[in-house]
Amino acid sequence: MKHITLILASVAVLSVAGCRNAQKPIELGPNPFVTHIYTADPSAHVWEDGRLYVYPSHDVAPPRGCDLMDGYHVFSTDDMVNWTDHGEILHSSQVPWGRKDGGFMWAPDCAYKDGTYYFYFPHPSGDDWNNTWKVGIATSKEPAANFTVQGYLDLGEDTFAMIDPCVFVDDDGQAYFYYGGGGRCVAAKLKDNMIELAEPLRPMEGLRDFHEATWVHKRDGLYYISYADNHIMPDGSQQNRLNYAVSTSPYGPWEYKGIYLGPTGCDTSHGSIVEYKGEWFAFYHNKDLSGMGNLRSICVDKLYYNEDGTIKMVEQTR
Ligand code: FUB
């Protein structure tokens, strides 16, 4: 009898220990999760301090297209519910080579290497804004403060729609730079200094109906590229969706897989996919806060994969 009691007691201890190790699923708060300013184009990363940081662009009211977007705030969390606004990390007036009227601080991204955070932001250098884009680089020793503009990437002469930089750092530490706008998506390795290309840009093959908003992530050894398409609604309005394709290489060629985020109400769509505390999340923007497509707000929902690695449609929660 004593023996049986002992066995039962050990089973009980094991199952309590098992429970302790299993992580409780994260419960998300309401969307949009930033409501005191307008935000768009969220690039999410988890850095070494264990927090999740979001680098969005900042829509300005009253909107004039996307012309007046003038600077970047950074947000972070450690529970996906309570978010800290770290304030403005960069303003167009701090960009020495930027266009004199400012604005046009469009979708950014951030990368980390060897103790430095590299913030990549698209900004035009002239009045002919869509033909004078540059991808600026600001650096800091901190993820959300004290960024200083270092210059811009030399991406060649063809600067039309040179927007939406995305930097993916692979498991071996090699960084890949992507940009995509106006239907073109290209990529190249970055040098170790993270501010120069290591090779010529090459086109990303296999993407279907690519518009802009490139994001690259990796899961179980497979590379995923996601991007906005040119989707038109039955009523004739533009409402882009987020599509994705996969490859065994960060350069592609890419195998198109479909749409993972439907229309959000905005004409543009732009998002990122990131793993945090054992779960996957899709960041995107909608217009719920303002009712206006150019006054956008960042949102997050859970992202689930099928057994075969394909992505399930994201449920957009409110
Ligand atoms: O926010 C300005 C631009 O709108 C971004 O660069 C595009 O991706 C689109 O979201």
GROMACS .gro file of C-alpha atoms and ligand atoms in nm:
model
  328
    1MET     CA    1   0.000   0.000   0.000
    2LYS     CA    2   0.280   0.240   0.100
    3HIS     CA    3   0.455   0.159  -0.230
    4ILE     CA    4   0.146   0.252  -0.436
    5THR     CA    5   0.103   0.581  -0.247
    6LEU     CA    6   0.466   0.668  -0.321
    7ILE     CA    7   0.423   0.601  -0.694
    8LEU     CA    8   0.104   0.810  -0.704
    9ALA     CA    9   0.283   1.091  -0.519
   10SER     CA   10   0.572   1.087  -0.772
   11VAL     CA   11   0.327   1.098  -1.066
   12ALA     CA   12   0.157   1.396  -0.903
   13VAL     CA   13   0.491   1.578  -0.857
   14LEU     CA   14   0.589   1.505  -1.220
   15SER     CA   15   0.264   1.635  -1.358
   16VAL     CA   16   0.287   1.953  -1.147
   17ALA     CA   17   0.642   2.003  -1.277
   18GLY     CA   18   0.517   1.935  -1.631
   19CYS     CA   19   0.248   2.201  -1.588
   20ARG     CA   20   0.504   2.447  -1.458
   21ASN     CA   21   0.716   2.407  -1.773
   22ALA     CA   22   0.429   2.437  -2.021
   23GLN     CA   23   0.389   2.803  -2.124
   24LYS     CA   24   0.045   2.955  -2.098
   25PRO     CA   25  -0.068   3.084  -2.438
   26ILE     CA   26  -0.027   3.460  -2.465
   27GLU     CA   27  -0.353   3.654  -2.449
   28LEU     CA   28  -0.353   3.956  -2.675
   29GLY     CA   29  -0.519   4.289  -2.598
   30PRO     CA   30  -0.751   4.481  -2.831
   31ASN     CA   31  -0.649   4.613  -3.172
   32PRO     CA   32  -0.519   4.862  -3.266
   33PHE     CA   33  -0.271   4.838  -2.980
   34VAL     CA   34  -0.136   5.192  -3.020
   35THR     CA   35  -0.411   5.452  -2.991
   36HIS     CA   36  -0.244   5.780  -2.887
   37ILE     CA   37  -0.079   5.842  -3.226
   38TYR     CA   38  -0.131   5.699  -3.575
   39THR     CA   39   0.115   5.430  -3.677
   40ALA     CA   40   0.168   5.208  -3.984
   41ASP     CA   41   0.408   4.958  -4.144
   42PRO     CA   42   0.510   4.767  -3.827
   43SER     CA   43   0.848   4.587  -3.834
   44ALA     CA   44   0.870   4.366  -3.525
   45HIS     CA   45   1.187   4.218  -3.373
   46VAL     CA   46   1.283   4.042  -3.053
   47TRP     CA   47   1.617   4.161  -2.924
   48GLU     CA   48   1.861   4.023  -2.670
   49ASP     CA   49   1.690   4.187  -2.371
   50GLY     CA   50   1.393   3.954  -2.431
   51ARG     CA   51   1.152   4.233  -2.523
   52LEU     CA   52   0.966   4.259  -2.851
   53TYR     CA   53   1.020   4.591  -3.031
   54VAL     CA   54   0.807   4.738  -3.309
   55TYR     CA   55   0.949   4.994  -3.552
   56PRO     CA   56   0.653   5.146  -3.739
   57SER     CA   57   0.613   5.461  -3.944
   58HIS     CA   58   0.400   5.746  -3.811
   59ASP     CA   59   0.092   5.880  -3.994
   60VAL     CA   60   0.018   6.246  -3.935
   61ALA     CA   61  -0.326   6.409  -3.909
   62PRO     CA   62  -0.477   6.561  -4.113
   63PRO     CA   63  -0.336   6.328  -4.378
   64ARG     CA   64  -0.208   6.439  -4.717
   65GLY     CA   65  -0.156   6.100  -4.876
   66CYS     CA   66   0.159   5.968  -4.707
   67ASP     CA   67   0.345   6.297  -4.765
   68LEU     CA   68   0.357   6.435  -4.412
   69MET     CA   69   0.489   6.130  -4.228
   70ASP     CA   70   0.771   6.298  -4.045
   71GLY     CA   71   0.941   6.070  -3.793
   72TYR     CA   72   0.954   5.738  -3.614
   73HIS     CA   73   0.846   5.621  -3.268
   74VAL     CA   74   0.946   5.280  -3.128
   75PHE     CA   75   0.722   5.060  -2.913
   76SER     CA   76   0.813   4.761  -2.699
   77THR     CA   77   0.648   4.500  -2.479
   78ASP     CA   78   0.728   4.193  -2.275
   79ASP     CA   79   0.373   4.054  -2.260
   80MET     CA   80   0.210   4.160  -2.592
   81VAL     CA   81  -0.050   4.361  -2.398
   82ASN     CA   82   0.130   4.647  -2.224
   83TRP     CA   83   0.325   4.860  -2.470
   84THR     CA   84   0.585   5.128  -2.400
   85ASP     CA   85   0.616   5.419  -2.642
   86HIS     CA   86   0.988   5.503  -2.637
   87GLY     CA   87   0.917   5.834  -2.813
   88GLU     CA   88   1.046   5.970  -3.141
   89ILE     CA   89   1.382   5.818  -3.236
   90LEU     CA   90   1.431   6.007  -3.563
   91HIS     CA   91   1.276   6.308  -3.740
   92SER     CA   92   1.315   6.412  -4.102
   93SER     CA   93   1.487   6.735  -3.987
   94GLN     CA   94   1.776   6.514  -3.862
   95VAL     CA   95   1.846   6.369  -4.207
   96PRO     CA   96   2.128   6.580  -4.358
   97TRP     CA   97   2.067   6.466  -4.717
   98GLY     CA   98   1.686   6.466  -4.690
   99ARG     CA   99   1.445   6.675  -4.899
  100LYS     CA  100   1.410   7.029  -4.765
  101ASP     CA  101   1.037   7.000  -4.691
  102GLY     CA  102   1.076   6.683  -4.481
  103GLY     CA  103   0.794   6.428  -4.460
  104PHE     CA  104   0.803   6.094  -4.645
  105MET     CA  105   0.959   5.897  -4.361
  106TRP     CA  106   0.812   5.571  -4.487
  107ALA     CA  107   0.823   5.208  -4.373
  108PRO     CA  108   1.146   5.136  -4.177
  109ASP     CA  109   1.321   4.830  -4.043
  110CYS     CA  110   1.585   4.767  -3.777
  111ALA     CA  111   1.861   4.507  -3.741
  112TYR     CA  112   2.107   4.421  -3.466
  113LYS     CA  113   2.468   4.313  -3.501
  114ASP     CA  114   2.757   4.299  -3.254
  115GLY     CA  115   2.618   4.549  -3.006
  116THR     CA  116   2.480   4.801  -3.256
  117TYR     CA  117   2.123   4.860  -3.375
  118TYR     CA  118   2.095   4.961  -3.742
  119PHE     CA  119   1.779   5.151  -3.834
  120TYR     CA  120   1.700   5.155  -4.209
  121PHE     CA  121   1.453   5.414  -4.332
  122PRO     CA  122   1.343   5.522  -4.680
  123HIS     CA  123   1.341   5.897  -4.739
  124PRO     CA  124   1.365   6.107  -5.058
  125SER     CA  125   1.651   6.351  -5.110
  126GLY     CA  126   1.469   6.582  -5.352
  127ASP     CA  127   1.138   6.746  -5.447
  128ASP     CA  128   1.080   6.482  -5.715
  129TRP     CA  129   1.019   6.249  -5.424
  130ASN     CA  130   0.938   5.920  -5.598
  131ASN     CA  131   1.255   5.937  -5.809
  132THR     CA  132   1.495   6.049  -5.537
  133TRP     CA  133   1.457   5.784  -5.268
  134LYS     CA  134   1.748   5.678  -5.054
  135VAL     CA  135   1.758   5.418  -4.780
  136GLY     CA  136   1.907   5.599  -4.483
  137ILE     CA  137   2.086   5.431  -4.195
  138ALA     CA  138   2.089   5.549  -3.835
  139THR     CA  139   2.274   5.359  -3.562
  140SER     CA  140   2.256   5.334  -3.186
  141LYS     CA  141   2.385   5.118  -2.903
  142GLU     CA  142   2.027   5.103  -2.775
  143PRO     CA  143   1.718   4.958  -2.947
  144ALA     CA  144   1.491   5.258  -2.896
  145ALA     CA  145   1.693   5.576  -2.832
  146ASN     CA  146   1.995   5.781  -2.936
  147PHE     CA  147   1.999   5.698  -3.307
  148THR     CA  148   2.236   5.900  -3.524
  149VAL     CA  149   2.208   5.916  -3.903
  150GLN     CA  150   2.520   5.766  -4.060
  151GLY     CA  151   2.437   5.816  -4.427
  152TYR     CA  152   2.259   5.595  -4.675
  153LEU     CA  153   2.307   5.271  -4.861
  154ASP     CA  154   2.451   5.298  -5.210
  155LEU     CA  155   2.183   5.116  -5.411
  156GLY     CA  156   2.268   5.245  -5.759
  157GLU     CA  157   2.118   5.499  -5.992
  158ASP     CA  158   1.764   5.365  -6.030
  159THR     CA  159   1.603   5.522  -5.725
  160PHE     CA  160   1.239   5.503  -5.840
  161ALA     CA  161   1.018   5.365  -5.556
  162MET     CA  162   1.326   5.257  -5.358
  163ILE     CA  163   1.120   5.204  -5.044
  164ASP     CA  164   1.035   4.954  -4.772
  165PRO     CA  165   1.377   4.824  -4.666
  166CYS     CA  166   1.383   4.491  -4.485
  167VAL     CA  167   1.694   4.341  -4.328
  168PHE     CA  168   1.693   3.972  -4.245
  169VAL     CA  169   1.981   3.830  -4.039
  170ASP     CA  170   2.025   3.458  -4.092
  171ASP     CA  171   2.126   3.208  -3.823
  172ASP     CA  172   2.492   3.229  -3.932
  173GLY     CA  173   2.491   3.607  -3.880
  174GLN     CA  174   2.483   3.696  -4.252
  175ALA     CA  175   2.252   3.992  -4.314
  176TYR     CA  176   2.042   4.024  -4.630
  177PHE     CA  177   1.902   4.355  -4.745
  178TYR     CA  178   1.572   4.368  -4.938
  179TYR     CA  179   1.378   4.659  -5.074
  180GLY     CA  180   1.063   4.667  -5.272
  181GLY     CA  181   0.830   4.922  -5.424
  182GLY     CA  182   0.663   4.998  -5.755
  183GLY     CA  183   0.640   4.626  -5.838
  184ARG     CA  184   1.013   4.557  -5.794
  185CYS     CA  185   1.164   4.343  -5.517
  186VAL     CA  186   1.542   4.299  -5.499
  187ALA     CA  187   1.794   4.170  -5.245
  188ALA     CA  188   2.166   4.150  -5.172
  189LYS     CA  189   2.395   4.044  -4.890
  190LEU     CA  190   2.516   4.321  -4.663
  191LYS     CA  191   2.880   4.352  -4.565
  192ASP     CA  192   2.964   4.291  -4.199
  193ASN     CA  193   2.953   4.668  -4.146
  194MET     CA  194   2.575   4.653  -4.222
  195ILE     CA  195   2.593   4.979  -4.417
  196GLU     CA  196   2.722   4.858  -4.756
  197LEU     CA  197   2.603   4.597  -5.002
  198ALA     CA  198   2.844   4.305  -5.042
  199GLU     CA  199   2.724   4.229  -5.397
  200PRO     CA  200   2.493   4.360  -5.671
  201LEU     CA  201   2.119   4.357  -5.602
  202ARG     CA  202   1.934   4.067  -5.761
  203PRO     CA  203   1.561   4.043  -5.845
  204MET     CA  204   1.344   3.815  -5.632
  205GLU     CA  205   1.190   3.559  -5.871
  206GLY     CA  206   0.857   3.381  -5.826
  207LEU     CA  207   0.654   3.647  -5.645
  208ARG     CA  208   0.300   3.694  -5.772
  209ASP     CA  209   0.147   4.043  -5.805
  210PHE     CA  210   0.420   4.205  -5.591
  211HIS     CA  211   0.357   4.567  -5.493
  212GLU     CA  212   0.567   4.658  -5.184
  213ALA     CA  213   0.622   4.588  -4.811
  214THR     CA  214   0.878   4.305  -4.817
  215TRP     CA  215   0.936   4.107  -4.497
  216VAL     CA  216   1.153   3.796  -4.463
  217HIS     CA  217   1.147   3.546  -4.177
  218LYS     CA  218   1.266   3.190  -4.128
  219ARG     CA  219   1.094   2.893  -3.964
  220ASP     CA  220   1.219   2.533  -3.946
  221GLY     CA  221   1.491   2.603  -4.203
  222LEU     CA  222   1.247   2.746  -4.458
  223TYR     CA  223   1.261   3.111  -4.569
  224TYR     CA  224   0.935   3.305  -4.603
  225ILE     CA  225   0.898   3.630  -4.794
  226SER     CA  226   0.580   3.827  -4.740
  227TYR     CA  227   0.460   4.138  -4.923
  228ALA     CA  228   0.161   4.349  -5.025
  229ASP     CA  229  -0.016   4.287  -5.355
  230ASN     CA  230  -0.221   4.524  -5.576
  231HIS     CA  231  -0.563   4.393  -5.479
  232ILE     CA  232  -0.873   4.584  -5.593
  233MET     CA  233  -1.206   4.532  -5.413
  234PRO     CA  234  -1.530   4.461  -5.604
  235ASP     CA  235  -1.632   4.828  -5.551
  236GLY     CA  236  -1.315   4.940  -5.734
  237SER     CA  237  -1.125   5.058  -5.426
  238GLN     CA  238  -0.766   4.948  -5.369
  239GLN     CA  239  -0.719   4.733  -5.060
  240ASN     CA  240  -0.392   4.544  -5.069
  241ARG     CA  241  -0.355   4.204  -4.902
  242LEU     CA  242  -0.046   4.037  -4.759
  243ASN     CA  243   0.085   3.744  -4.964
  244TYR     CA  244   0.374   3.507  -4.903
  245ALA     CA  245   0.609   3.271  -5.080
  246VAL     CA  246   0.872   3.025  -4.953
  247SER     CA  247   1.220   2.912  -5.050
  248THR     CA  248   1.513   2.709  -4.920
  249SER     CA  249   1.733   3.015  -4.986
  250PRO     CA  250   1.699   3.378  -4.871
  251TYR     CA  251   1.747   3.476  -5.239
  252GLY     CA  252   1.466   3.256  -5.370
  253PRO     CA  253   1.360   3.154  -5.628
  254TRP     CA  254   1.033   3.180  -5.435
  255GLU     CA  255   0.740   2.943  -5.450
  256TYR     CA  256   0.421   3.144  -5.423
  257LYS     CA  257   0.186   3.014  -5.150
  258GLY     CA  258  -0.102   3.260  -5.125
  259ILE     CA  259  -0.254   3.526  -4.902
  260TYR     CA  260  -0.226   3.522  -4.525
  261LEU     CA  261  -0.385   3.859  -4.441
  262GLY     CA  262  -0.700   3.983  -4.616
  263PRO     CA  263  -0.794   4.348  -4.676
  264THR     CA  264  -0.770   4.563  -4.362
  265GLY     CA  265  -0.972   4.861  -4.483
  266CYS     CA  266  -0.664   5.062  -4.588
  267ASP     CA  267  -0.551   5.095  -4.948
  268THR     CA  268  -0.201   4.989  -4.838
  269SER     CA  269  -0.106   4.681  -4.641
  270HIS     CA  270   0.224   4.625  -4.467
  271GLY     CA  271   0.327   4.379  -4.199
  272SER     CA  272   0.582   4.161  -4.029
  273ILE     CA  273   0.590   3.810  -3.885
  274VAL     CA  274   0.784   3.725  -3.570
  275GLU     CA  275   0.812   3.452  -3.308
  276TYR     CA  276   0.788   3.555  -2.945
  277LYS     CA  277   0.781   3.330  -2.637
  278GLY     CA  278   0.709   3.023  -2.848
  279GLU     CA  279   0.420   3.168  -3.051
  280TRP     CA  280   0.403   3.340  -3.390
  281PHE     CA  281   0.252   3.682  -3.449
  282ALA     CA  282   0.143   3.884  -3.752
  283PHE     CA  283   0.176   4.261  -3.729
  284TYR     CA  284  -0.015   4.480  -3.976
  285HIS     CA  285  -0.209   4.806  -3.991
  286ASN     CA  286  -0.575   4.897  -4.031
  287LYS     CA  287  -0.782   5.217  -4.026
  288ASP     CA  288  -1.010   5.134  -3.731
  289LEU     CA  289  -0.902   5.428  -3.515
  290SER     CA  290  -0.951   5.704  -3.773
  291GLY     CA  291  -1.179   5.557  -4.038
  292MET     CA  292  -0.928   5.696  -4.290
  293GLY     CA  293  -0.693   5.487  -4.504
  294ASN     CA  294  -0.400   5.726  -4.458
  295LEU     CA  295  -0.436   5.751  -4.082
  296ARG     CA  296  -0.343   5.397  -3.997
  297SER     CA  297  -0.292   5.205  -3.673
  298ILE     CA  298  -0.077   4.905  -3.598
  299CYS     CA  299  -0.234   4.576  -3.490
  300VAL     CA  300  -0.114   4.231  -3.392
  301ASP     CA  301  -0.278   3.890  -3.412
  302LYS     CA  302  -0.161   3.533  -3.376
  303LEU     CA  303  -0.028   3.358  -3.682
  304TYR     CA  304  -0.061   2.982  -3.719
  305TYR     CA  305   0.114   2.739  -3.955
  306ASN     CA  306  -0.028   2.420  -4.101
  307GLU     CA  307   0.169   2.095  -4.061
  308ASP     CA  308   0.316   2.143  -4.410
  309GLY     CA  309   0.455   2.487  -4.320
  310THR     CA  310   0.192   2.690  -4.505
  311ILE     CA  311   0.039   2.982  -4.317
  312LYS     CA  312  -0.325   2.993  -4.210
  313MET     CA  313  -0.525   3.309  -4.284
  314VAL     CA  314  -0.482   3.550  -3.996
  315GLU     CA  315  -0.799   3.634  -3.808
  316GLN     CA  316  -0.810   4.012  -3.768
  317THR     CA  317  -0.937   4.074  -3.416
  318ARG     CA  318  -1.063   4.400  -3.273
  319FUB     O1  319   0.361   5.423  -4.510
  319FUB     C1  320   0.409   5.468  -4.635
  319FUB     C2  321   0.405   5.358  -4.734
  319FUB     O2  322   0.273   5.304  -4.744
  319FUB     C3  323   0.490   5.239  -4.703
  319FUB     O3  324   0.626   5.258  -4.728
  319FUB     C4  325   0.425   5.136  -4.788
  319FUB     O4  326   0.462   5.004  -4.761
  319FUB     C5  327   0.280   5.163  -4.759
  319FUB     O5  328   0.237   5.103  -4.639
   0.00000   0.00000   0.00000
